[in-house]
Amino acid sequence: MDLESVFQQVQAPMPLVPRPIVMIGTGGIVHDAHLPAYAKAGFPVAALVDLNRERAEMLARKFNISLGTSSIEEAVRFAQQDAIFDVAVPAKAIPSILPQLPDGAAVLIQKPMGETLEEAIEILRICRSKGLTAAVNFQLRWAPNMLTARALTDSGSLGELHDMEVKVSVHMPWELWSFLSTAPRLEILYHSIHYIDLVRSWFGNPRGVYAKTVKSPRTPKLAATKSVIILDYGEDKRVFIASNHSHDFAPEMQRSFVQWEGMRGAMRAQMGVNLNYPSGLPDRLEYIVRDGEGWREAPVSGNWFPDAFMGSMGSLQAYVQGEAKTLPTSVEDAIDTMRTVEAAYLSSERGGVELPPVE
């Protein structure tokens, strides 16, 4: 297998002719990721909507967008009939916004898909009842190094995969997101959910979940920010996620990677955005194949932030235009990521097996 040709074919899904986007929500992630990604991809943004009209207007001026408003109704009237709606608001607000969108619209919904499985089911119900073509923005699947990792897997170069681990040991400044200060669920719901979704994109739904998520004494006022999650894929696969967001010692000792092992090779993807956050480091992908020349670095064109956001929006646009046959992060698929998240919390609450007595 000529891996150079494999790497050359790696690309995020893109529509032939992009549709205009109505952006609902103008928080930090919209400023730092959505809008820069859409500008880079050449996706036109028709309008910005935010409860704070001044913020919407300010951001519209900065990114040369025609309309900034606090009214979804005004944005719907202003946009073209085939506009794509990008809803990037706190999870609690999603069920109140979706009913305001036109029936049959295409919409990209910010993760998580609600704060609980009950809320996720309600969001799914709304999407079905309105006939929305809806996807959830689990954009890690579309990060450039993850697309390359997928291409390596699909090429057969690594053989059958039997091991996948995610390791994150970093310092995360949670204070940057004020709404998380009162969130009853934090680390798994707002961070490791990306890795759960990524694992599912490789192996499908797990048979079960073993998990423990705990608070950090460094951030005692926050909900749990450290987790270990084991996903059960039978007796011949080991899959786990280990995350610690309180490691604020030597920056060079921080870790943020996904590693896969196969029968004929292995690969490791660095997620640079978590390292020295929010400055971050570049994303990378290294791989090794048996009888090869040791570990090598694969070409990676871009980073999770903001480049992966081109893929999640491009995937939805290509699908609604009939240029792609599948919508990988549709709400019908995302509900299973939310089910897995719920299973992790239930496992953590129920606890492990007590030590057996000794007679």
PDB file of N, CA and C in Angstrom, residues 88-187:
ATOM      1  N   ALA A  88     -25.262  27.223  18.198  1.00  0.00           N
ATOM      2  CA  ALA A  88     -24.136  27.081  19.133  1.00  0.00           C
ATOM      3  C   ALA A  88     -24.475  27.816  20.422  1.00  0.00           C
ATOM      4  N   VAL A  89     -25.328  27.181  21.217  1.00  0.00           N
ATOM      5  CA  VAL A  89     -25.797  27.770  22.474  1.00  0.00           C
ATOM      6  C   VAL A  89     -25.628  26.737  23.583  1.00  0.00           C
ATOM      7  N   PRO A  90     -25.726  27.150  24.854  1.00  0.00           N
ATOM      8  CA  PRO A  90     -25.690  26.165  25.937  1.00  0.00           C
ATOM      9  C   PRO A  90     -26.761  25.097  25.742  1.00  0.00           C
ATOM     10  N   ALA A  91     -26.443  23.883  26.166  1.00  0.00           N
ATOM     11  CA  ALA A  91     -27.307  22.739  25.887  1.00  0.00           C
ATOM     12  C   ALA A  91     -28.742  22.949  26.354  1.00  0.00           C
ATOM     13  N   LYS A  92     -28.934  23.629  27.491  1.00  0.00           N
ATOM     14  CA  LYS A  92     -30.272  23.844  28.041  1.00  0.00           C
ATOM     15  C   LYS A  92     -31.151  24.652  27.094  1.00  0.00           C
ATOM     16  N   ALA A  93     -30.546  25.477  26.241  1.00  0.00           N
ATOM     17  CA  ALA A  93     -31.315  26.367  25.368  1.00  0.00           C
ATOM     18  C   ALA A  93     -31.736  25.704  24.054  1.00  0.00           C
ATOM     19  N   ILE A  94     -31.137  24.577  23.716  1.00  0.00           N
ATOM     20  CA  ILE A  94     -31.399  23.965  22.412  1.00  0.00           C
ATOM     21  C   ILE A  94     -32.875  23.634  22.194  1.00  0.00           C
ATOM     22  N   PRO A  95     -33.580  23.009  23.159  1.00  0.00           N
ATOM     23  CA  PRO A  95     -34.985  22.662  22.910  1.00  0.00           C
ATOM     24  C   PRO A  95     -35.893  23.864  22.686  1.00  0.00           C
ATOM     25  N   SER A  96     -35.514  25.039  23.166  1.00  0.00           N
ATOM     26  CA  SER A  96     -36.339  26.224  22.946  1.00  0.00           C
ATOM     27  C   SER A  96     -36.047  26.898  21.606  1.00  0.00           C
ATOM     28  N   ILE A  97     -34.897  26.617  21.031  1.00  0.00           N
ATOM     29  CA  ILE A  97     -34.514  27.251  19.768  1.00  0.00           C
ATOM     30  C   ILE A  97     -34.978  26.445  18.563  1.00  0.00           C
ATOM     31  N   LEU A  98     -34.851  25.133  18.613  1.00  0.00           N
ATOM     32  CA  LEU A  98     -35.191  24.308  17.450  1.00  0.00           C
ATOM     33  C   LEU A  98     -36.620  24.540  16.946  1.00  0.00           C
ATOM     34  N   PRO A  99     -37.632  24.699  17.810  1.00  0.00           N
ATOM     35  CA  PRO A  99     -38.983  24.933  17.293  1.00  0.00           C
ATOM     36  C   PRO A  99     -39.133  26.236  16.510  1.00  0.00           C
ATOM     37  N   GLN A 100     -38.191  27.164  16.678  1.00  0.00           N
ATOM     38  CA  GLN A 100     -38.273  28.444  15.974  1.00  0.00           C
ATOM     39  C   GLN A 100     -37.710  28.370  14.557  1.00  0.00           C
ATOM     40  N   LEU A 101     -37.077  27.251  14.209  1.00  0.00           N
ATOM     41  CA  LEU A 101     -36.500  27.104  12.878  1.00  0.00           C
ATOM     42  C   LEU A 101     -37.559  26.606  11.899  1.00  0.00           C
ATOM     43  N   PRO A 102     -37.394  26.893  10.608  1.00  0.00           N
ATOM     44  CA  PRO A 102     -38.376  26.431   9.623  1.00  0.00           C
ATOM     45  C   PRO A 102     -38.454  24.910   9.579  1.00  0.00           C
ATOM     46  N   ASP A 103     -39.653  24.377   9.393  1.00  0.00           N
ATOM     47  CA  ASP A 103     -39.807  22.930   9.222  1.00  0.00           C
ATOM     48  C   ASP A 103     -38.970  22.468   8.037  1.00  0.00           C
ATOM     49  N   GLY A 104     -38.322  21.324   8.192  1.00  0.00           N
ATOM     50  CA  GLY A 104     -37.536  20.764   7.101  1.00  0.00           C
ATOM     51  C   GLY A 104     -36.171  21.390   6.922  1.00  0.00           C
ATOM     52  N   ALA A 105     -35.775  22.298   7.826  1.00  0.00           N
ATOM     53  CA  ALA A 105     -34.479  22.968   7.690  1.00  0.00           C
ATOM     54  C   ALA A 105     -33.335  22.011   8.011  1.00  0.00           C
ATOM     55  N   ALA A 106     -32.137  22.404   7.585  1.00  0.00           N
ATOM     56  CA  ALA A 106     -30.915  21.692   7.940  1.00  0.00           C
ATOM     57  C   ALA A 106     -30.252  22.447   9.074  1.00  0.00           C
ATOM     58  N   VAL A 107     -29.843  21.712  10.126  1.00  0.00           N
ATOM     59  CA  VAL A 107     -29.309  22.385  11.302  1.00  0.00           C
ATOM     60  C   VAL A 107     -28.150  21.598  11.900  1.00  0.00           C
ATOM     61  N   LEU A 108     -27.103  22.321  12.285  1.00  0.00           N
ATOM     62  CA  LEU A 108     -25.962  21.758  13.003  1.00  0.00           C
ATOM     63  C   LEU A 108     -26.084  22.210  14.445  1.00  0.00           C
ATOM     64  N   ILE A 109     -26.147  21.261  15.379  1.00  0.00           N
ATOM     65  CA  ILE A 109     -26.403  21.545  16.788  1.00  0.00           C
ATOM     66  C   ILE A 109     -25.118  21.358  17.583  1.00  0.00           C
ATOM     67  N   GLN A 110     -24.785  22.361  18.382  1.00  0.00           N
ATOM     68  CA  GLN A 110     -23.584  22.275  19.209  1.00  0.00           C
ATOM     69  C   GLN A 110     -23.700  21.137  20.215  1.00  0.00           C
ATOM     70  N   LYS A 111     -22.606  20.451  20.452  1.00  0.00           N
ATOM     71  CA  LYS A 111     -22.611  19.419  21.490  1.00  0.00           C
ATOM     72  C   LYS A 111     -22.554  20.094  22.845  1.00  0.00           C
ATOM     73  N   PRO A 112     -22.997  19.451  23.950  1.00  0.00           N
ATOM     74  CA  PRO A 112     -23.659  18.155  23.960  1.00  0.00           C
ATOM     75  C   PRO A 112     -25.107  18.277  23.499  1.00  0.00           C
ATOM     76  N   MET A 113     -25.693  17.157  23.154  1.00  0.00           N
ATOM     77  CA  MET A 113     -27.085  17.114  22.706  1.00  0.00           C
ATOM     78  C   MET A 113     -27.990  17.070  23.943  1.00  0.00           C
ATOM     79  N   GLY A 114     -27.972  18.199  24.704  1.00  0.00           N
ATOM     80  CA  GLY A 114     -28.661  18.252  25.983  1.00  0.00           C
ATOM     81  C   GLY A 114     -27.716  17.890  27.118  1.00  0.00           C
ATOM     82  N   GLU A 115     -28.144  18.199  28.332  1.00  0.00           N
ATOM     83  CA  GLU A 115     -27.316  17.912  29.511  1.00  0.00           C
ATOM     84  C   GLU A 115     -27.577  16.532  30.096  1.00  0.00           C
ATOM     85  N   THR A 116     -28.670  15.908  29.678  1.00  0.00           N
ATOM     86  CA  THR A 116     -29.013  14.569  30.147  1.00  0.00           C
ATOM     87  C   THR A 116     -29.557  13.776  28.965  1.00  0.00           C
ATOM     88  N   LEU A 117     -29.667  12.478  29.138  1.00  0.00           N
ATOM     89  CA  LEU A 117     -30.257  11.651  28.089  1.00  0.00           C
ATOM     90  C   LEU A 117     -31.713  12.045  27.863  1.00  0.00           C
ATOM     91  N   GLU A 118     -32.422  12.409  28.908  1.00  0.00           N
ATOM     92  CA  GLU A 118     -33.819  12.841  28.762  1.00  0.00           C
ATOM     93  C   GLU A 118     -33.915  14.056  27.841  1.00  0.00           C
ATOM     94  N   GLU A 119     -33.016  15.022  28.032  1.00  0.00           N
ATOM     95  CA  GLU A 119     -33.008  16.198  27.169  1.00  0.00           C
ATOM     96  C   GLU A 119     -32.617  15.830  25.741  1.00  0.00           C
ATOM     97  N   ALA A 120     -31.688  14.911  25.586  1.00  0.00           N
ATOM     98  CA  ALA A 120     -31.277  14.473  24.249  1.00  0.00           C
ATOM     99  C   ALA A 120     -32.450  13.829  23.509  1.00  0.00           C
ATOM    100  N   ILE A 121     -33.235  13.029  24.222  1.00  0.00           N
ATOM    101  CA  ILE A 121     -34.398  12.390  23.607  1.00  0.00           C
ATOM    102  C   ILE A 121     -35.419  13.443  23.182  1.00  0.00           C
ATOM    103  N   GLU A 122     -35.580  14.496  23.987  1.00  0.00           N
ATOM    104  CA  GLU A 122     -36.494  15.582  23.630  1.00  0.00           C
ATOM    105  C   GLU A 122     -36.009  16.306  22.377  1.00  0.00           C
ATOM    106  N   ILE A 123     -34.705  16.555  22.275  1.00  0.00           N
ATOM    107  CA  ILE A 123     -34.138  17.196  21.084  1.00  0.00           C
ATOM    108  C   ILE A 123     -34.354  16.315  19.860  1.00  0.00           C
ATOM    109  N   LEU A 124     -34.152  15.026  20.009  1.00  0.00           N
ATOM    110  CA  LEU A 124     -34.388  14.088  18.906  1.00  0.00           C
ATOM    111  C   LEU A 124     -35.848  14.127  18.484  1.00  0.00           C
ATOM    112  N   ARG A 125     -36.754  14.182  19.447  1.00  0.00           N
ATOM    113  CA  ARG A 125     -38.184  14.222  19.140  1.00  0.00           C
ATOM    114  C   ARG A 125     -38.542  15.488  18.351  1.00  0.00           C
ATOM    115  N   ILE A 126     -37.995  16.628  18.770  1.00  0.00           N
ATOM    116  CA  ILE A 126     -38.265  17.884  18.074  1.00  0.00           C
ATOM    117  C   ILE A 126     -37.757  17.810  16.628  1.00  0.00           C
ATOM    118  N   CYS A 127     -36.536  17.306  16.451  1.00  0.00           N
ATOM    119  CA  CYS A 127     -35.964  17.200  15.107  1.00  0.00           C
ATOM    120  C   CYS A 127     -36.834  16.313  14.218  1.00  0.00           C
ATOM    121  N   ARG A 128     -37.311  15.213  14.756  1.00  0.00           N
ATOM    122  CA  ARG A 128     -38.152  14.314  13.976  1.00  0.00           C
ATOM    123  C   ARG A 128     -39.485  14.963  13.639  1.00  0.00           C
ATOM    124  N   SER A 129     -40.105  15.612  14.632  1.00  0.00           N
ATOM    125  CA  SER A 129     -41.431  16.184  14.408  1.00  0.00           C
ATOM    126  C   SER A 129     -41.399  17.333  13.414  1.00  0.00           C
ATOM    127  N   LYS A 130     -40.288  18.071  13.353  1.00  0.00           N
ATOM    128  CA  LYS A 130     -40.173  19.193  12.418  1.00  0.00           C
ATOM    129  C   LYS A 130     -39.543  18.791  11.094  1.00  0.00           C
ATOM    130  N   GLY A 131     -39.129  17.529  10.985  1.00  0.00           N
ATOM    131  CA  GLY A 131     -38.492  17.078   9.755  1.00  0.00           C
ATOM    132  C   GLY A 131     -37.147  17.728   9.499  1.00  0.00           C
ATOM    133  N   LEU A 132     -36.437  18.061  10.577  1.00  0.00           N
ATOM    134  CA  LEU A 132     -35.126  18.703  10.431  1.00  0.00           C
ATOM    135  C   LEU A 132     -34.075  17.694   9.986  1.00  0.00           C
ATOM    136  N   THR A 133     -33.209  18.108   9.086  1.00  0.00           N
ATOM    137  CA  THR A 133     -32.005  17.336   8.803  1.00  0.00           C
ATOM    138  C   THR A 133     -30.952  17.852   9.773  1.00  0.00           C
ATOM    139  N   ALA A 134     -30.745  17.129  10.852  1.00  0.00           N
ATOM    140  CA  ALA A 134     -29.967  17.662  11.967  1.00  0.00           C
ATOM    141  C   ALA A 134     -28.765  16.796  12.283  1.00  0.00           C
ATOM    142  N   ALA A 135     -27.647  17.461  12.538  1.00  0.00           N
ATOM    143  CA  ALA A 135     -26.420  16.800  12.968  1.00  0.00           C
ATOM    144  C   ALA A 135     -25.917  17.494  14.222  1.00  0.00           C
ATOM    145  N   VAL A 136     -25.146  16.776  15.016  1.00  0.00           N
ATOM    146  CA  VAL A 136     -24.534  17.341  16.219  1.00  0.00           C
ATOM    147  C   VAL A 136     -23.060  17.598  15.933  1.00  0.00           C
ATOM    148  N   ASN A 137     -22.564  18.711  16.438  1.00  0.00           N
ATOM    149  CA  ASN A 137     -21.211  19.149  16.083  1.00  0.00           C
ATOM    150  C   ASN A 137     -20.138  18.412  16.895  1.00  0.00           C
ATOM    151  N   PHE A 138     -20.079  17.096  16.707  1.00  0.00           N
ATOM    152  CA  PHE A 138     -18.982  16.296  17.265  1.00  0.00           C
ATOM    153  C   PHE A 138     -17.813  16.381  16.292  1.00  0.00           C
ATOM    154  N   GLN A 139     -17.164  17.545  16.314  1.00  0.00           N
ATOM    155  CA  GLN A 139     -16.230  17.870  15.237  1.00  0.00           C
ATOM    156  C   GLN A 139     -14.881  17.178  15.343  1.00  0.00           C
ATOM    157  N   LEU A 140     -14.572  16.531  16.484  1.00  0.00           N
ATOM    158  CA  LEU A 140     -13.274  15.853  16.572  1.00  0.00           C
ATOM    159  C   LEU A 140     -13.128  14.803  15.475  1.00  0.00           C
ATOM    160  N   ARG A 141     -14.230  14.185  15.060  1.00  0.00           N
ATOM    161  CA  ARG A 141     -14.163  13.220  13.963  1.00  0.00           C
ATOM    162  C   ARG A 141     -13.536  13.824  12.709  1.00  0.00           C
ATOM    163  N   TRP A 142     -13.698  15.151  12.560  1.00  0.00           N
ATOM    164  CA  TRP A 142     -13.261  15.818  11.332  1.00  0.00           C
ATOM    165  C   TRP A 142     -11.933  16.542  11.489  1.00  0.00           C
ATOM    166  N   ALA A 143     -11.277  16.432  12.644  1.00  0.00           N
ATOM    167  CA  ALA A 143      -9.959  17.045  12.799  1.00  0.00           C
ATOM    168  C   ALA A 143      -9.011  16.457  11.752  1.00  0.00           C
ATOM    169  N   PRO A 144      -8.134  17.271  11.171  1.00  0.00           N
ATOM    170  CA  PRO A 144      -7.267  16.768  10.101  1.00  0.00           C
ATOM    171  C   PRO A 144      -6.474  15.521  10.474  1.00  0.00           C
ATOM    172  N   ASN A 145      -5.933  15.453  11.704  1.00  0.00           N
ATOM    173  CA  ASN A 145      -5.160  14.253  12.049  1.00  0.00           C
ATOM    174  C   ASN A 145      -6.065  13.040  12.231  1.00  0.00           C
ATOM    175  N   MET A 146      -7.325  13.253  12.636  1.00  0.00           N
ATOM    176  CA  MET A 146      -8.255  12.126  12.760  1.00  0.00           C
ATOM    177  C   MET A 146      -8.704  11.627  11.386  1.00  0.00           C
ATOM    178  N   LEU A 147      -8.848  12.532  10.439  1.00  0.00           N
ATOM    179  CA  LEU A 147      -9.168  12.118   9.069  1.00  0.00           C
ATOM    180  C   LEU A 147      -8.023  11.287   8.493  1.00  0.00           C
ATOM    181  N   THR A 148      -6.795  11.696   8.783  1.00  0.00           N
ATOM    182  CA  THR A 148      -5.643  10.931   8.307  1.00  0.00           C
ATOM    183  C   THR A 148      -5.568   9.577   9.007  1.00  0.00           C
ATOM    184  N   ALA A 149      -5.861   9.553  10.310  1.00  0.00           N
ATOM    185  CA  ALA A 149      -5.877   8.289  11.042  1.00  0.00           C
ATOM    186  C   ALA A 149      -6.931   7.351  10.476  1.00  0.00           C
ATOM    187  N   ARG A 150      -8.077   7.903  10.121  1.00  0.00           N
ATOM    188  CA  ARG A 150      -9.128   7.086   9.514  1.00  0.00           C
ATOM    189  C   ARG A 150      -8.678   6.530   8.170  1.00  0.00           C
ATOM    190  N   ALA A 151      -7.990   7.347   7.384  1.00  0.00           N
ATOM    191  CA  ALA A 151      -7.502   6.879   6.082  1.00  0.00           C
ATOM    192  C   ALA A 151      -6.489   5.756   6.253  1.00  0.00           C
ATOM    193  N   LEU A 152      -5.610   5.882   7.251  1.00  0.00           N
ATOM    194  CA  LEU A 152      -4.640   4.817   7.531  1.00  0.00           C
ATOM    195  C   LEU A 152      -5.351   3.528   7.922  1.00  0.00           C
ATOM    196  N   THR A 153      -6.367   3.644   8.761  1.00  0.00           N
ATOM    197  CA  THR A 153      -7.136   2.466   9.172  1.00  0.00           C
ATOM    198  C   THR A 153      -7.806   1.816   7.973  1.00  0.00           C
ATOM    199  N   ASP A 154      -8.475   2.641   7.174  1.00  0.00           N
ATOM    200  CA  ASP A 154      -9.226   2.110   6.029  1.00  0.00           C
ATOM    201  C   ASP A 154      -8.318   1.506   4.966  1.00  0.00           C
ATOM    202  N   SER A 155      -7.045   1.946   4.927  1.00  0.00           N
ATOM    203  CA  SER A 155      -6.115   1.392   3.942  1.00  0.00           C
ATOM    204  C   SER A 155      -5.691  -0.026   4.294  1.00  0.00           C
ATOM    205  N   GLY A 156      -5.949  -0.464   5.523  1.00  0.00           N
ATOM    206  CA  GLY A 156      -5.548  -1.800   5.965  1.00  0.00           C
ATOM    207  C   GLY A 156      -4.118  -1.884   6.441  1.00  0.00           C
ATOM    208  N   SER A 157      -3.415  -0.750   6.462  1.00  0.00           N
ATOM    209  CA  SER A 157      -1.987  -0.769   6.799  1.00  0.00           C
ATOM    210  C   SER A 157      -1.713  -1.201   8.232  1.00  0.00           C
ATOM    211  N   LEU A 158      -2.663  -0.969   9.131  1.00  0.00           N
ATOM    212  CA  LEU A 158      -2.449  -1.309  10.531  1.00  0.00           C
ATOM    213  C   LEU A 158      -3.019  -2.667  10.898  1.00  0.00           C
ATOM    214  N   GLY A 159      -3.739  -3.279   9.989  1.00  0.00           N
ATOM    215  CA  GLY A 159      -4.406  -4.531  10.307  1.00  0.00           C
ATOM    216  C   GLY A 159      -5.616  -4.299  11.192  1.00  0.00           C
ATOM    217  N   GLU A 160      -6.141  -5.364  11.756  1.00  0.00           N
ATOM    218  CA  GLU A 160      -7.318  -5.233  12.610  1.00  0.00           C
ATOM    219  C   GLU A 160      -6.954  -4.508  13.904  1.00  0.00           C
ATOM    220  N   LEU A 161      -7.711  -3.465  14.240  1.00  0.00           N
ATOM    221  CA  LEU A 161      -7.454  -2.712  15.459  1.00  0.00           C
ATOM    222  C   LEU A 161      -8.004  -3.460  16.665  1.00  0.00           C
ATOM    223  N   HIS A 162      -7.208  -3.493  17.733  1.00  0.00           N
ATOM    224  CA  HIS A 162      -7.648  -4.188  18.944  1.00  0.00           C
ATOM    225  C   HIS A 162      -7.424  -3.367  20.200  1.00  0.00           C
ATOM    226  N   ASP A 163      -6.925  -2.148  20.064  1.00  0.00           N
ATOM    227  CA  ASP A 163      -6.622  -1.338  21.237  1.00  0.00           C
ATOM    228  C   ASP A 163      -6.752   0.139  20.877  1.00  0.00           C
ATOM    229  N   MET A 164      -7.484   0.900  21.711  1.00  0.00           N
ATOM    230  CA  MET A 164      -7.615   2.344  21.503  1.00  0.00           C
ATOM    231  C   MET A 164      -7.657   3.008  22.862  1.00  0.00           C
ATOM    232  N   GLU A 165      -6.775   3.963  23.063  1.00  0.00           N
ATOM    233  CA  GLU A 165      -6.760   4.678  24.332  1.00  0.00           C
ATOM    234  C   GLU A 165      -6.682   6.179  24.096  1.00  0.00           C
ATOM    235  N   VAL A 166      -7.338   6.906  24.968  1.00  0.00           N
ATOM    236  CA  VAL A 166      -7.282   8.368  24.957  1.00  0.00           C
ATOM    237  C   VAL A 166      -6.687   8.793  26.287  1.00  0.00           C
ATOM    238  N   LYS A 167      -5.651   9.598  26.239  1.00  0.00           N
ATOM    239  CA  LYS A 167      -4.988  10.068  27.466  1.00  0.00           C
ATOM    240  C   LYS A 167      -4.905  11.592  27.427  1.00  0.00           C
ATOM    241  N   VAL A 168      -5.513  12.224  28.411  1.00  0.00           N
ATOM    242  CA  VAL A 168      -5.471  13.682  28.532  1.00  0.00           C
ATOM    243  C   VAL A 168      -5.062  14.016  29.959  1.00  0.00           C
ATOM    244  N   SER A 169      -3.897  14.617  30.115  1.00  0.00           N
ATOM    245  CA  SER A 169      -3.406  15.051  31.420  1.00  0.00           C
ATOM    246  C   SER A 169      -2.866  16.461  31.233  1.00  0.00           C
ATOM    247  N   VAL A 170      -3.726  17.454  31.483  1.00  0.00           N
ATOM    248  CA  VAL A 170      -3.436  18.840  31.129  1.00  0.00           C
ATOM    249  C   VAL A 170      -4.003  19.778  32.199  1.00  0.00           C
ATOM    250  N   HIS A 171      -3.721  21.060  32.024  1.00  0.00           N
ATOM    251  CA  HIS A 171      -4.378  22.080  32.849  1.00  0.00           C
ATOM    252  C   HIS A 171      -5.418  22.780  31.985  1.00  0.00           C
ATOM    253  N   MET A 172      -6.683  22.661  32.375  1.00  0.00           N
ATOM    254  CA  MET A 172      -7.776  23.295  31.644  1.00  0.00           C
ATOM    255  C   MET A 172      -8.320  24.457  32.464  1.00  0.00           C
ATOM    256  N   PRO A 173      -8.264  25.686  31.951  1.00  0.00           N
ATOM    257  CA  PRO A 173      -8.779  26.842  32.702  1.00  0.00           C
ATOM    258  C   PRO A 173     -10.305  26.933  32.575  1.00  0.00           C
ATOM    259  N   TRP A 174     -10.993  26.129  33.365  1.00  0.00           N
ATOM    260  CA  TRP A 174     -12.456  26.055  33.266  1.00  0.00           C
ATOM    261  C   TRP A 174     -13.123  27.407  33.483  1.00  0.00           C
ATOM    262  N   GLU A 175     -12.435  28.331  34.148  1.00  0.00           N
ATOM    263  CA  GLU A 175     -13.040  29.631  34.426  1.00  0.00           C
ATOM    264  C   GLU A 175     -13.347  30.423  33.157  1.00  0.00           C
ATOM    265  N   LEU A 176     -12.792  30.002  32.022  1.00  0.00           N
ATOM    266  CA  LEU A 176     -13.083  30.688  30.767  1.00  0.00           C
ATOM    267  C   LEU A 176     -14.531  30.507  30.339  1.00  0.00           C
ATOM    268  N   TRP A 177     -15.204  29.486  30.868  1.00  0.00           N
ATOM    269  CA  TRP A 177     -16.597  29.225  30.508  1.00  0.00           C
ATOM    270  C   TRP A 177     -17.447  29.391  31.774  1.00  0.00           C
ATOM    271  N   SER A 178     -18.011  30.564  31.958  1.00  0.00           N
ATOM    272  CA  SER A 178     -18.691  30.892  33.209  1.00  0.00           C
ATOM    273  C   SER A 178     -19.879  29.968  33.487  1.00  0.00           C
ATOM    274  N   PHE A 179     -20.555  29.487  32.433  1.00  0.00           N
ATOM    275  CA  PHE A 179     -21.732  28.657  32.657  1.00  0.00           C
ATOM    276  C   PHE A 179     -21.373  27.306  33.280  1.00  0.00           C
ATOM    277  N   LEU A 180     -20.107  26.894  33.179  1.00  0.00           N
ATOM    278  CA  LEU A 180     -19.707  25.618  33.757  1.00  0.00           C
ATOM    279  C   LEU A 180     -19.561  25.681  35.277  1.00  0.00           C
ATOM    280  N   SER A 181     -19.544  26.894  35.838  1.00  0.00           N
ATOM    281  CA  SER A 181     -19.333  27.022  37.282  1.00  0.00           C
ATOM    282  C   SER A 181     -20.482  26.404  38.081  1.00  0.00           C
ATOM    283  N   THR A 182     -21.660  26.301  37.475  1.00  0.00           N
ATOM    284  CA  THR A 182     -22.812  25.715  38.168  1.00  0.00           C
ATOM    285  C   THR A 182     -23.300  24.439  37.495  1.00  0.00           C
ATOM    286  N   ALA A 183     -22.565  23.939  36.511  1.00  0.00           N
ATOM    287  CA  ALA A 183     -22.992  22.739  35.791  1.00  0.00           C
ATOM    288  C   ALA A 183     -22.906  21.519  36.706  1.00  0.00           C
ATOM    289  N   PRO A 184     -23.994  20.730  36.811  1.00  0.00           N
ATOM    290  CA  PRO A 184     -23.943  19.539  37.663  1.00  0.00           C
ATOM    291  C   PRO A 184     -23.110  18.416  37.064  1.00  0.00           C
ATOM    292  N   ARG A 185     -22.933  18.444  35.752  1.00  0.00           N
ATOM    293  CA  ARG A 185     -22.083  17.491  35.057  1.00  0.00           C
ATOM    294  C   ARG A 185     -21.077  18.289  34.239  1.00  0.00           C
ATOM    295  N   LEU A 186     -19.811  17.868  34.295  1.00  0.00           N
ATOM    296  CA  LEU A 186     -18.812  18.701  33.620  1.00  0.00           C
ATOM    297  C   LEU A 186     -17.905  17.881  32.698  1.00  0.00           C
ATOM    298  N   GLU A 187     -16.955  17.164  33.255  1.00  0.00           N
ATOM    299  CA  GLU A 187     -15.873  16.625  32.418  1.00  0.00           C
ATOM    300  C   GLU A 187     -16.352  15.694  31.311  1.00  0.00           C
TER     301      GLU A 187
END
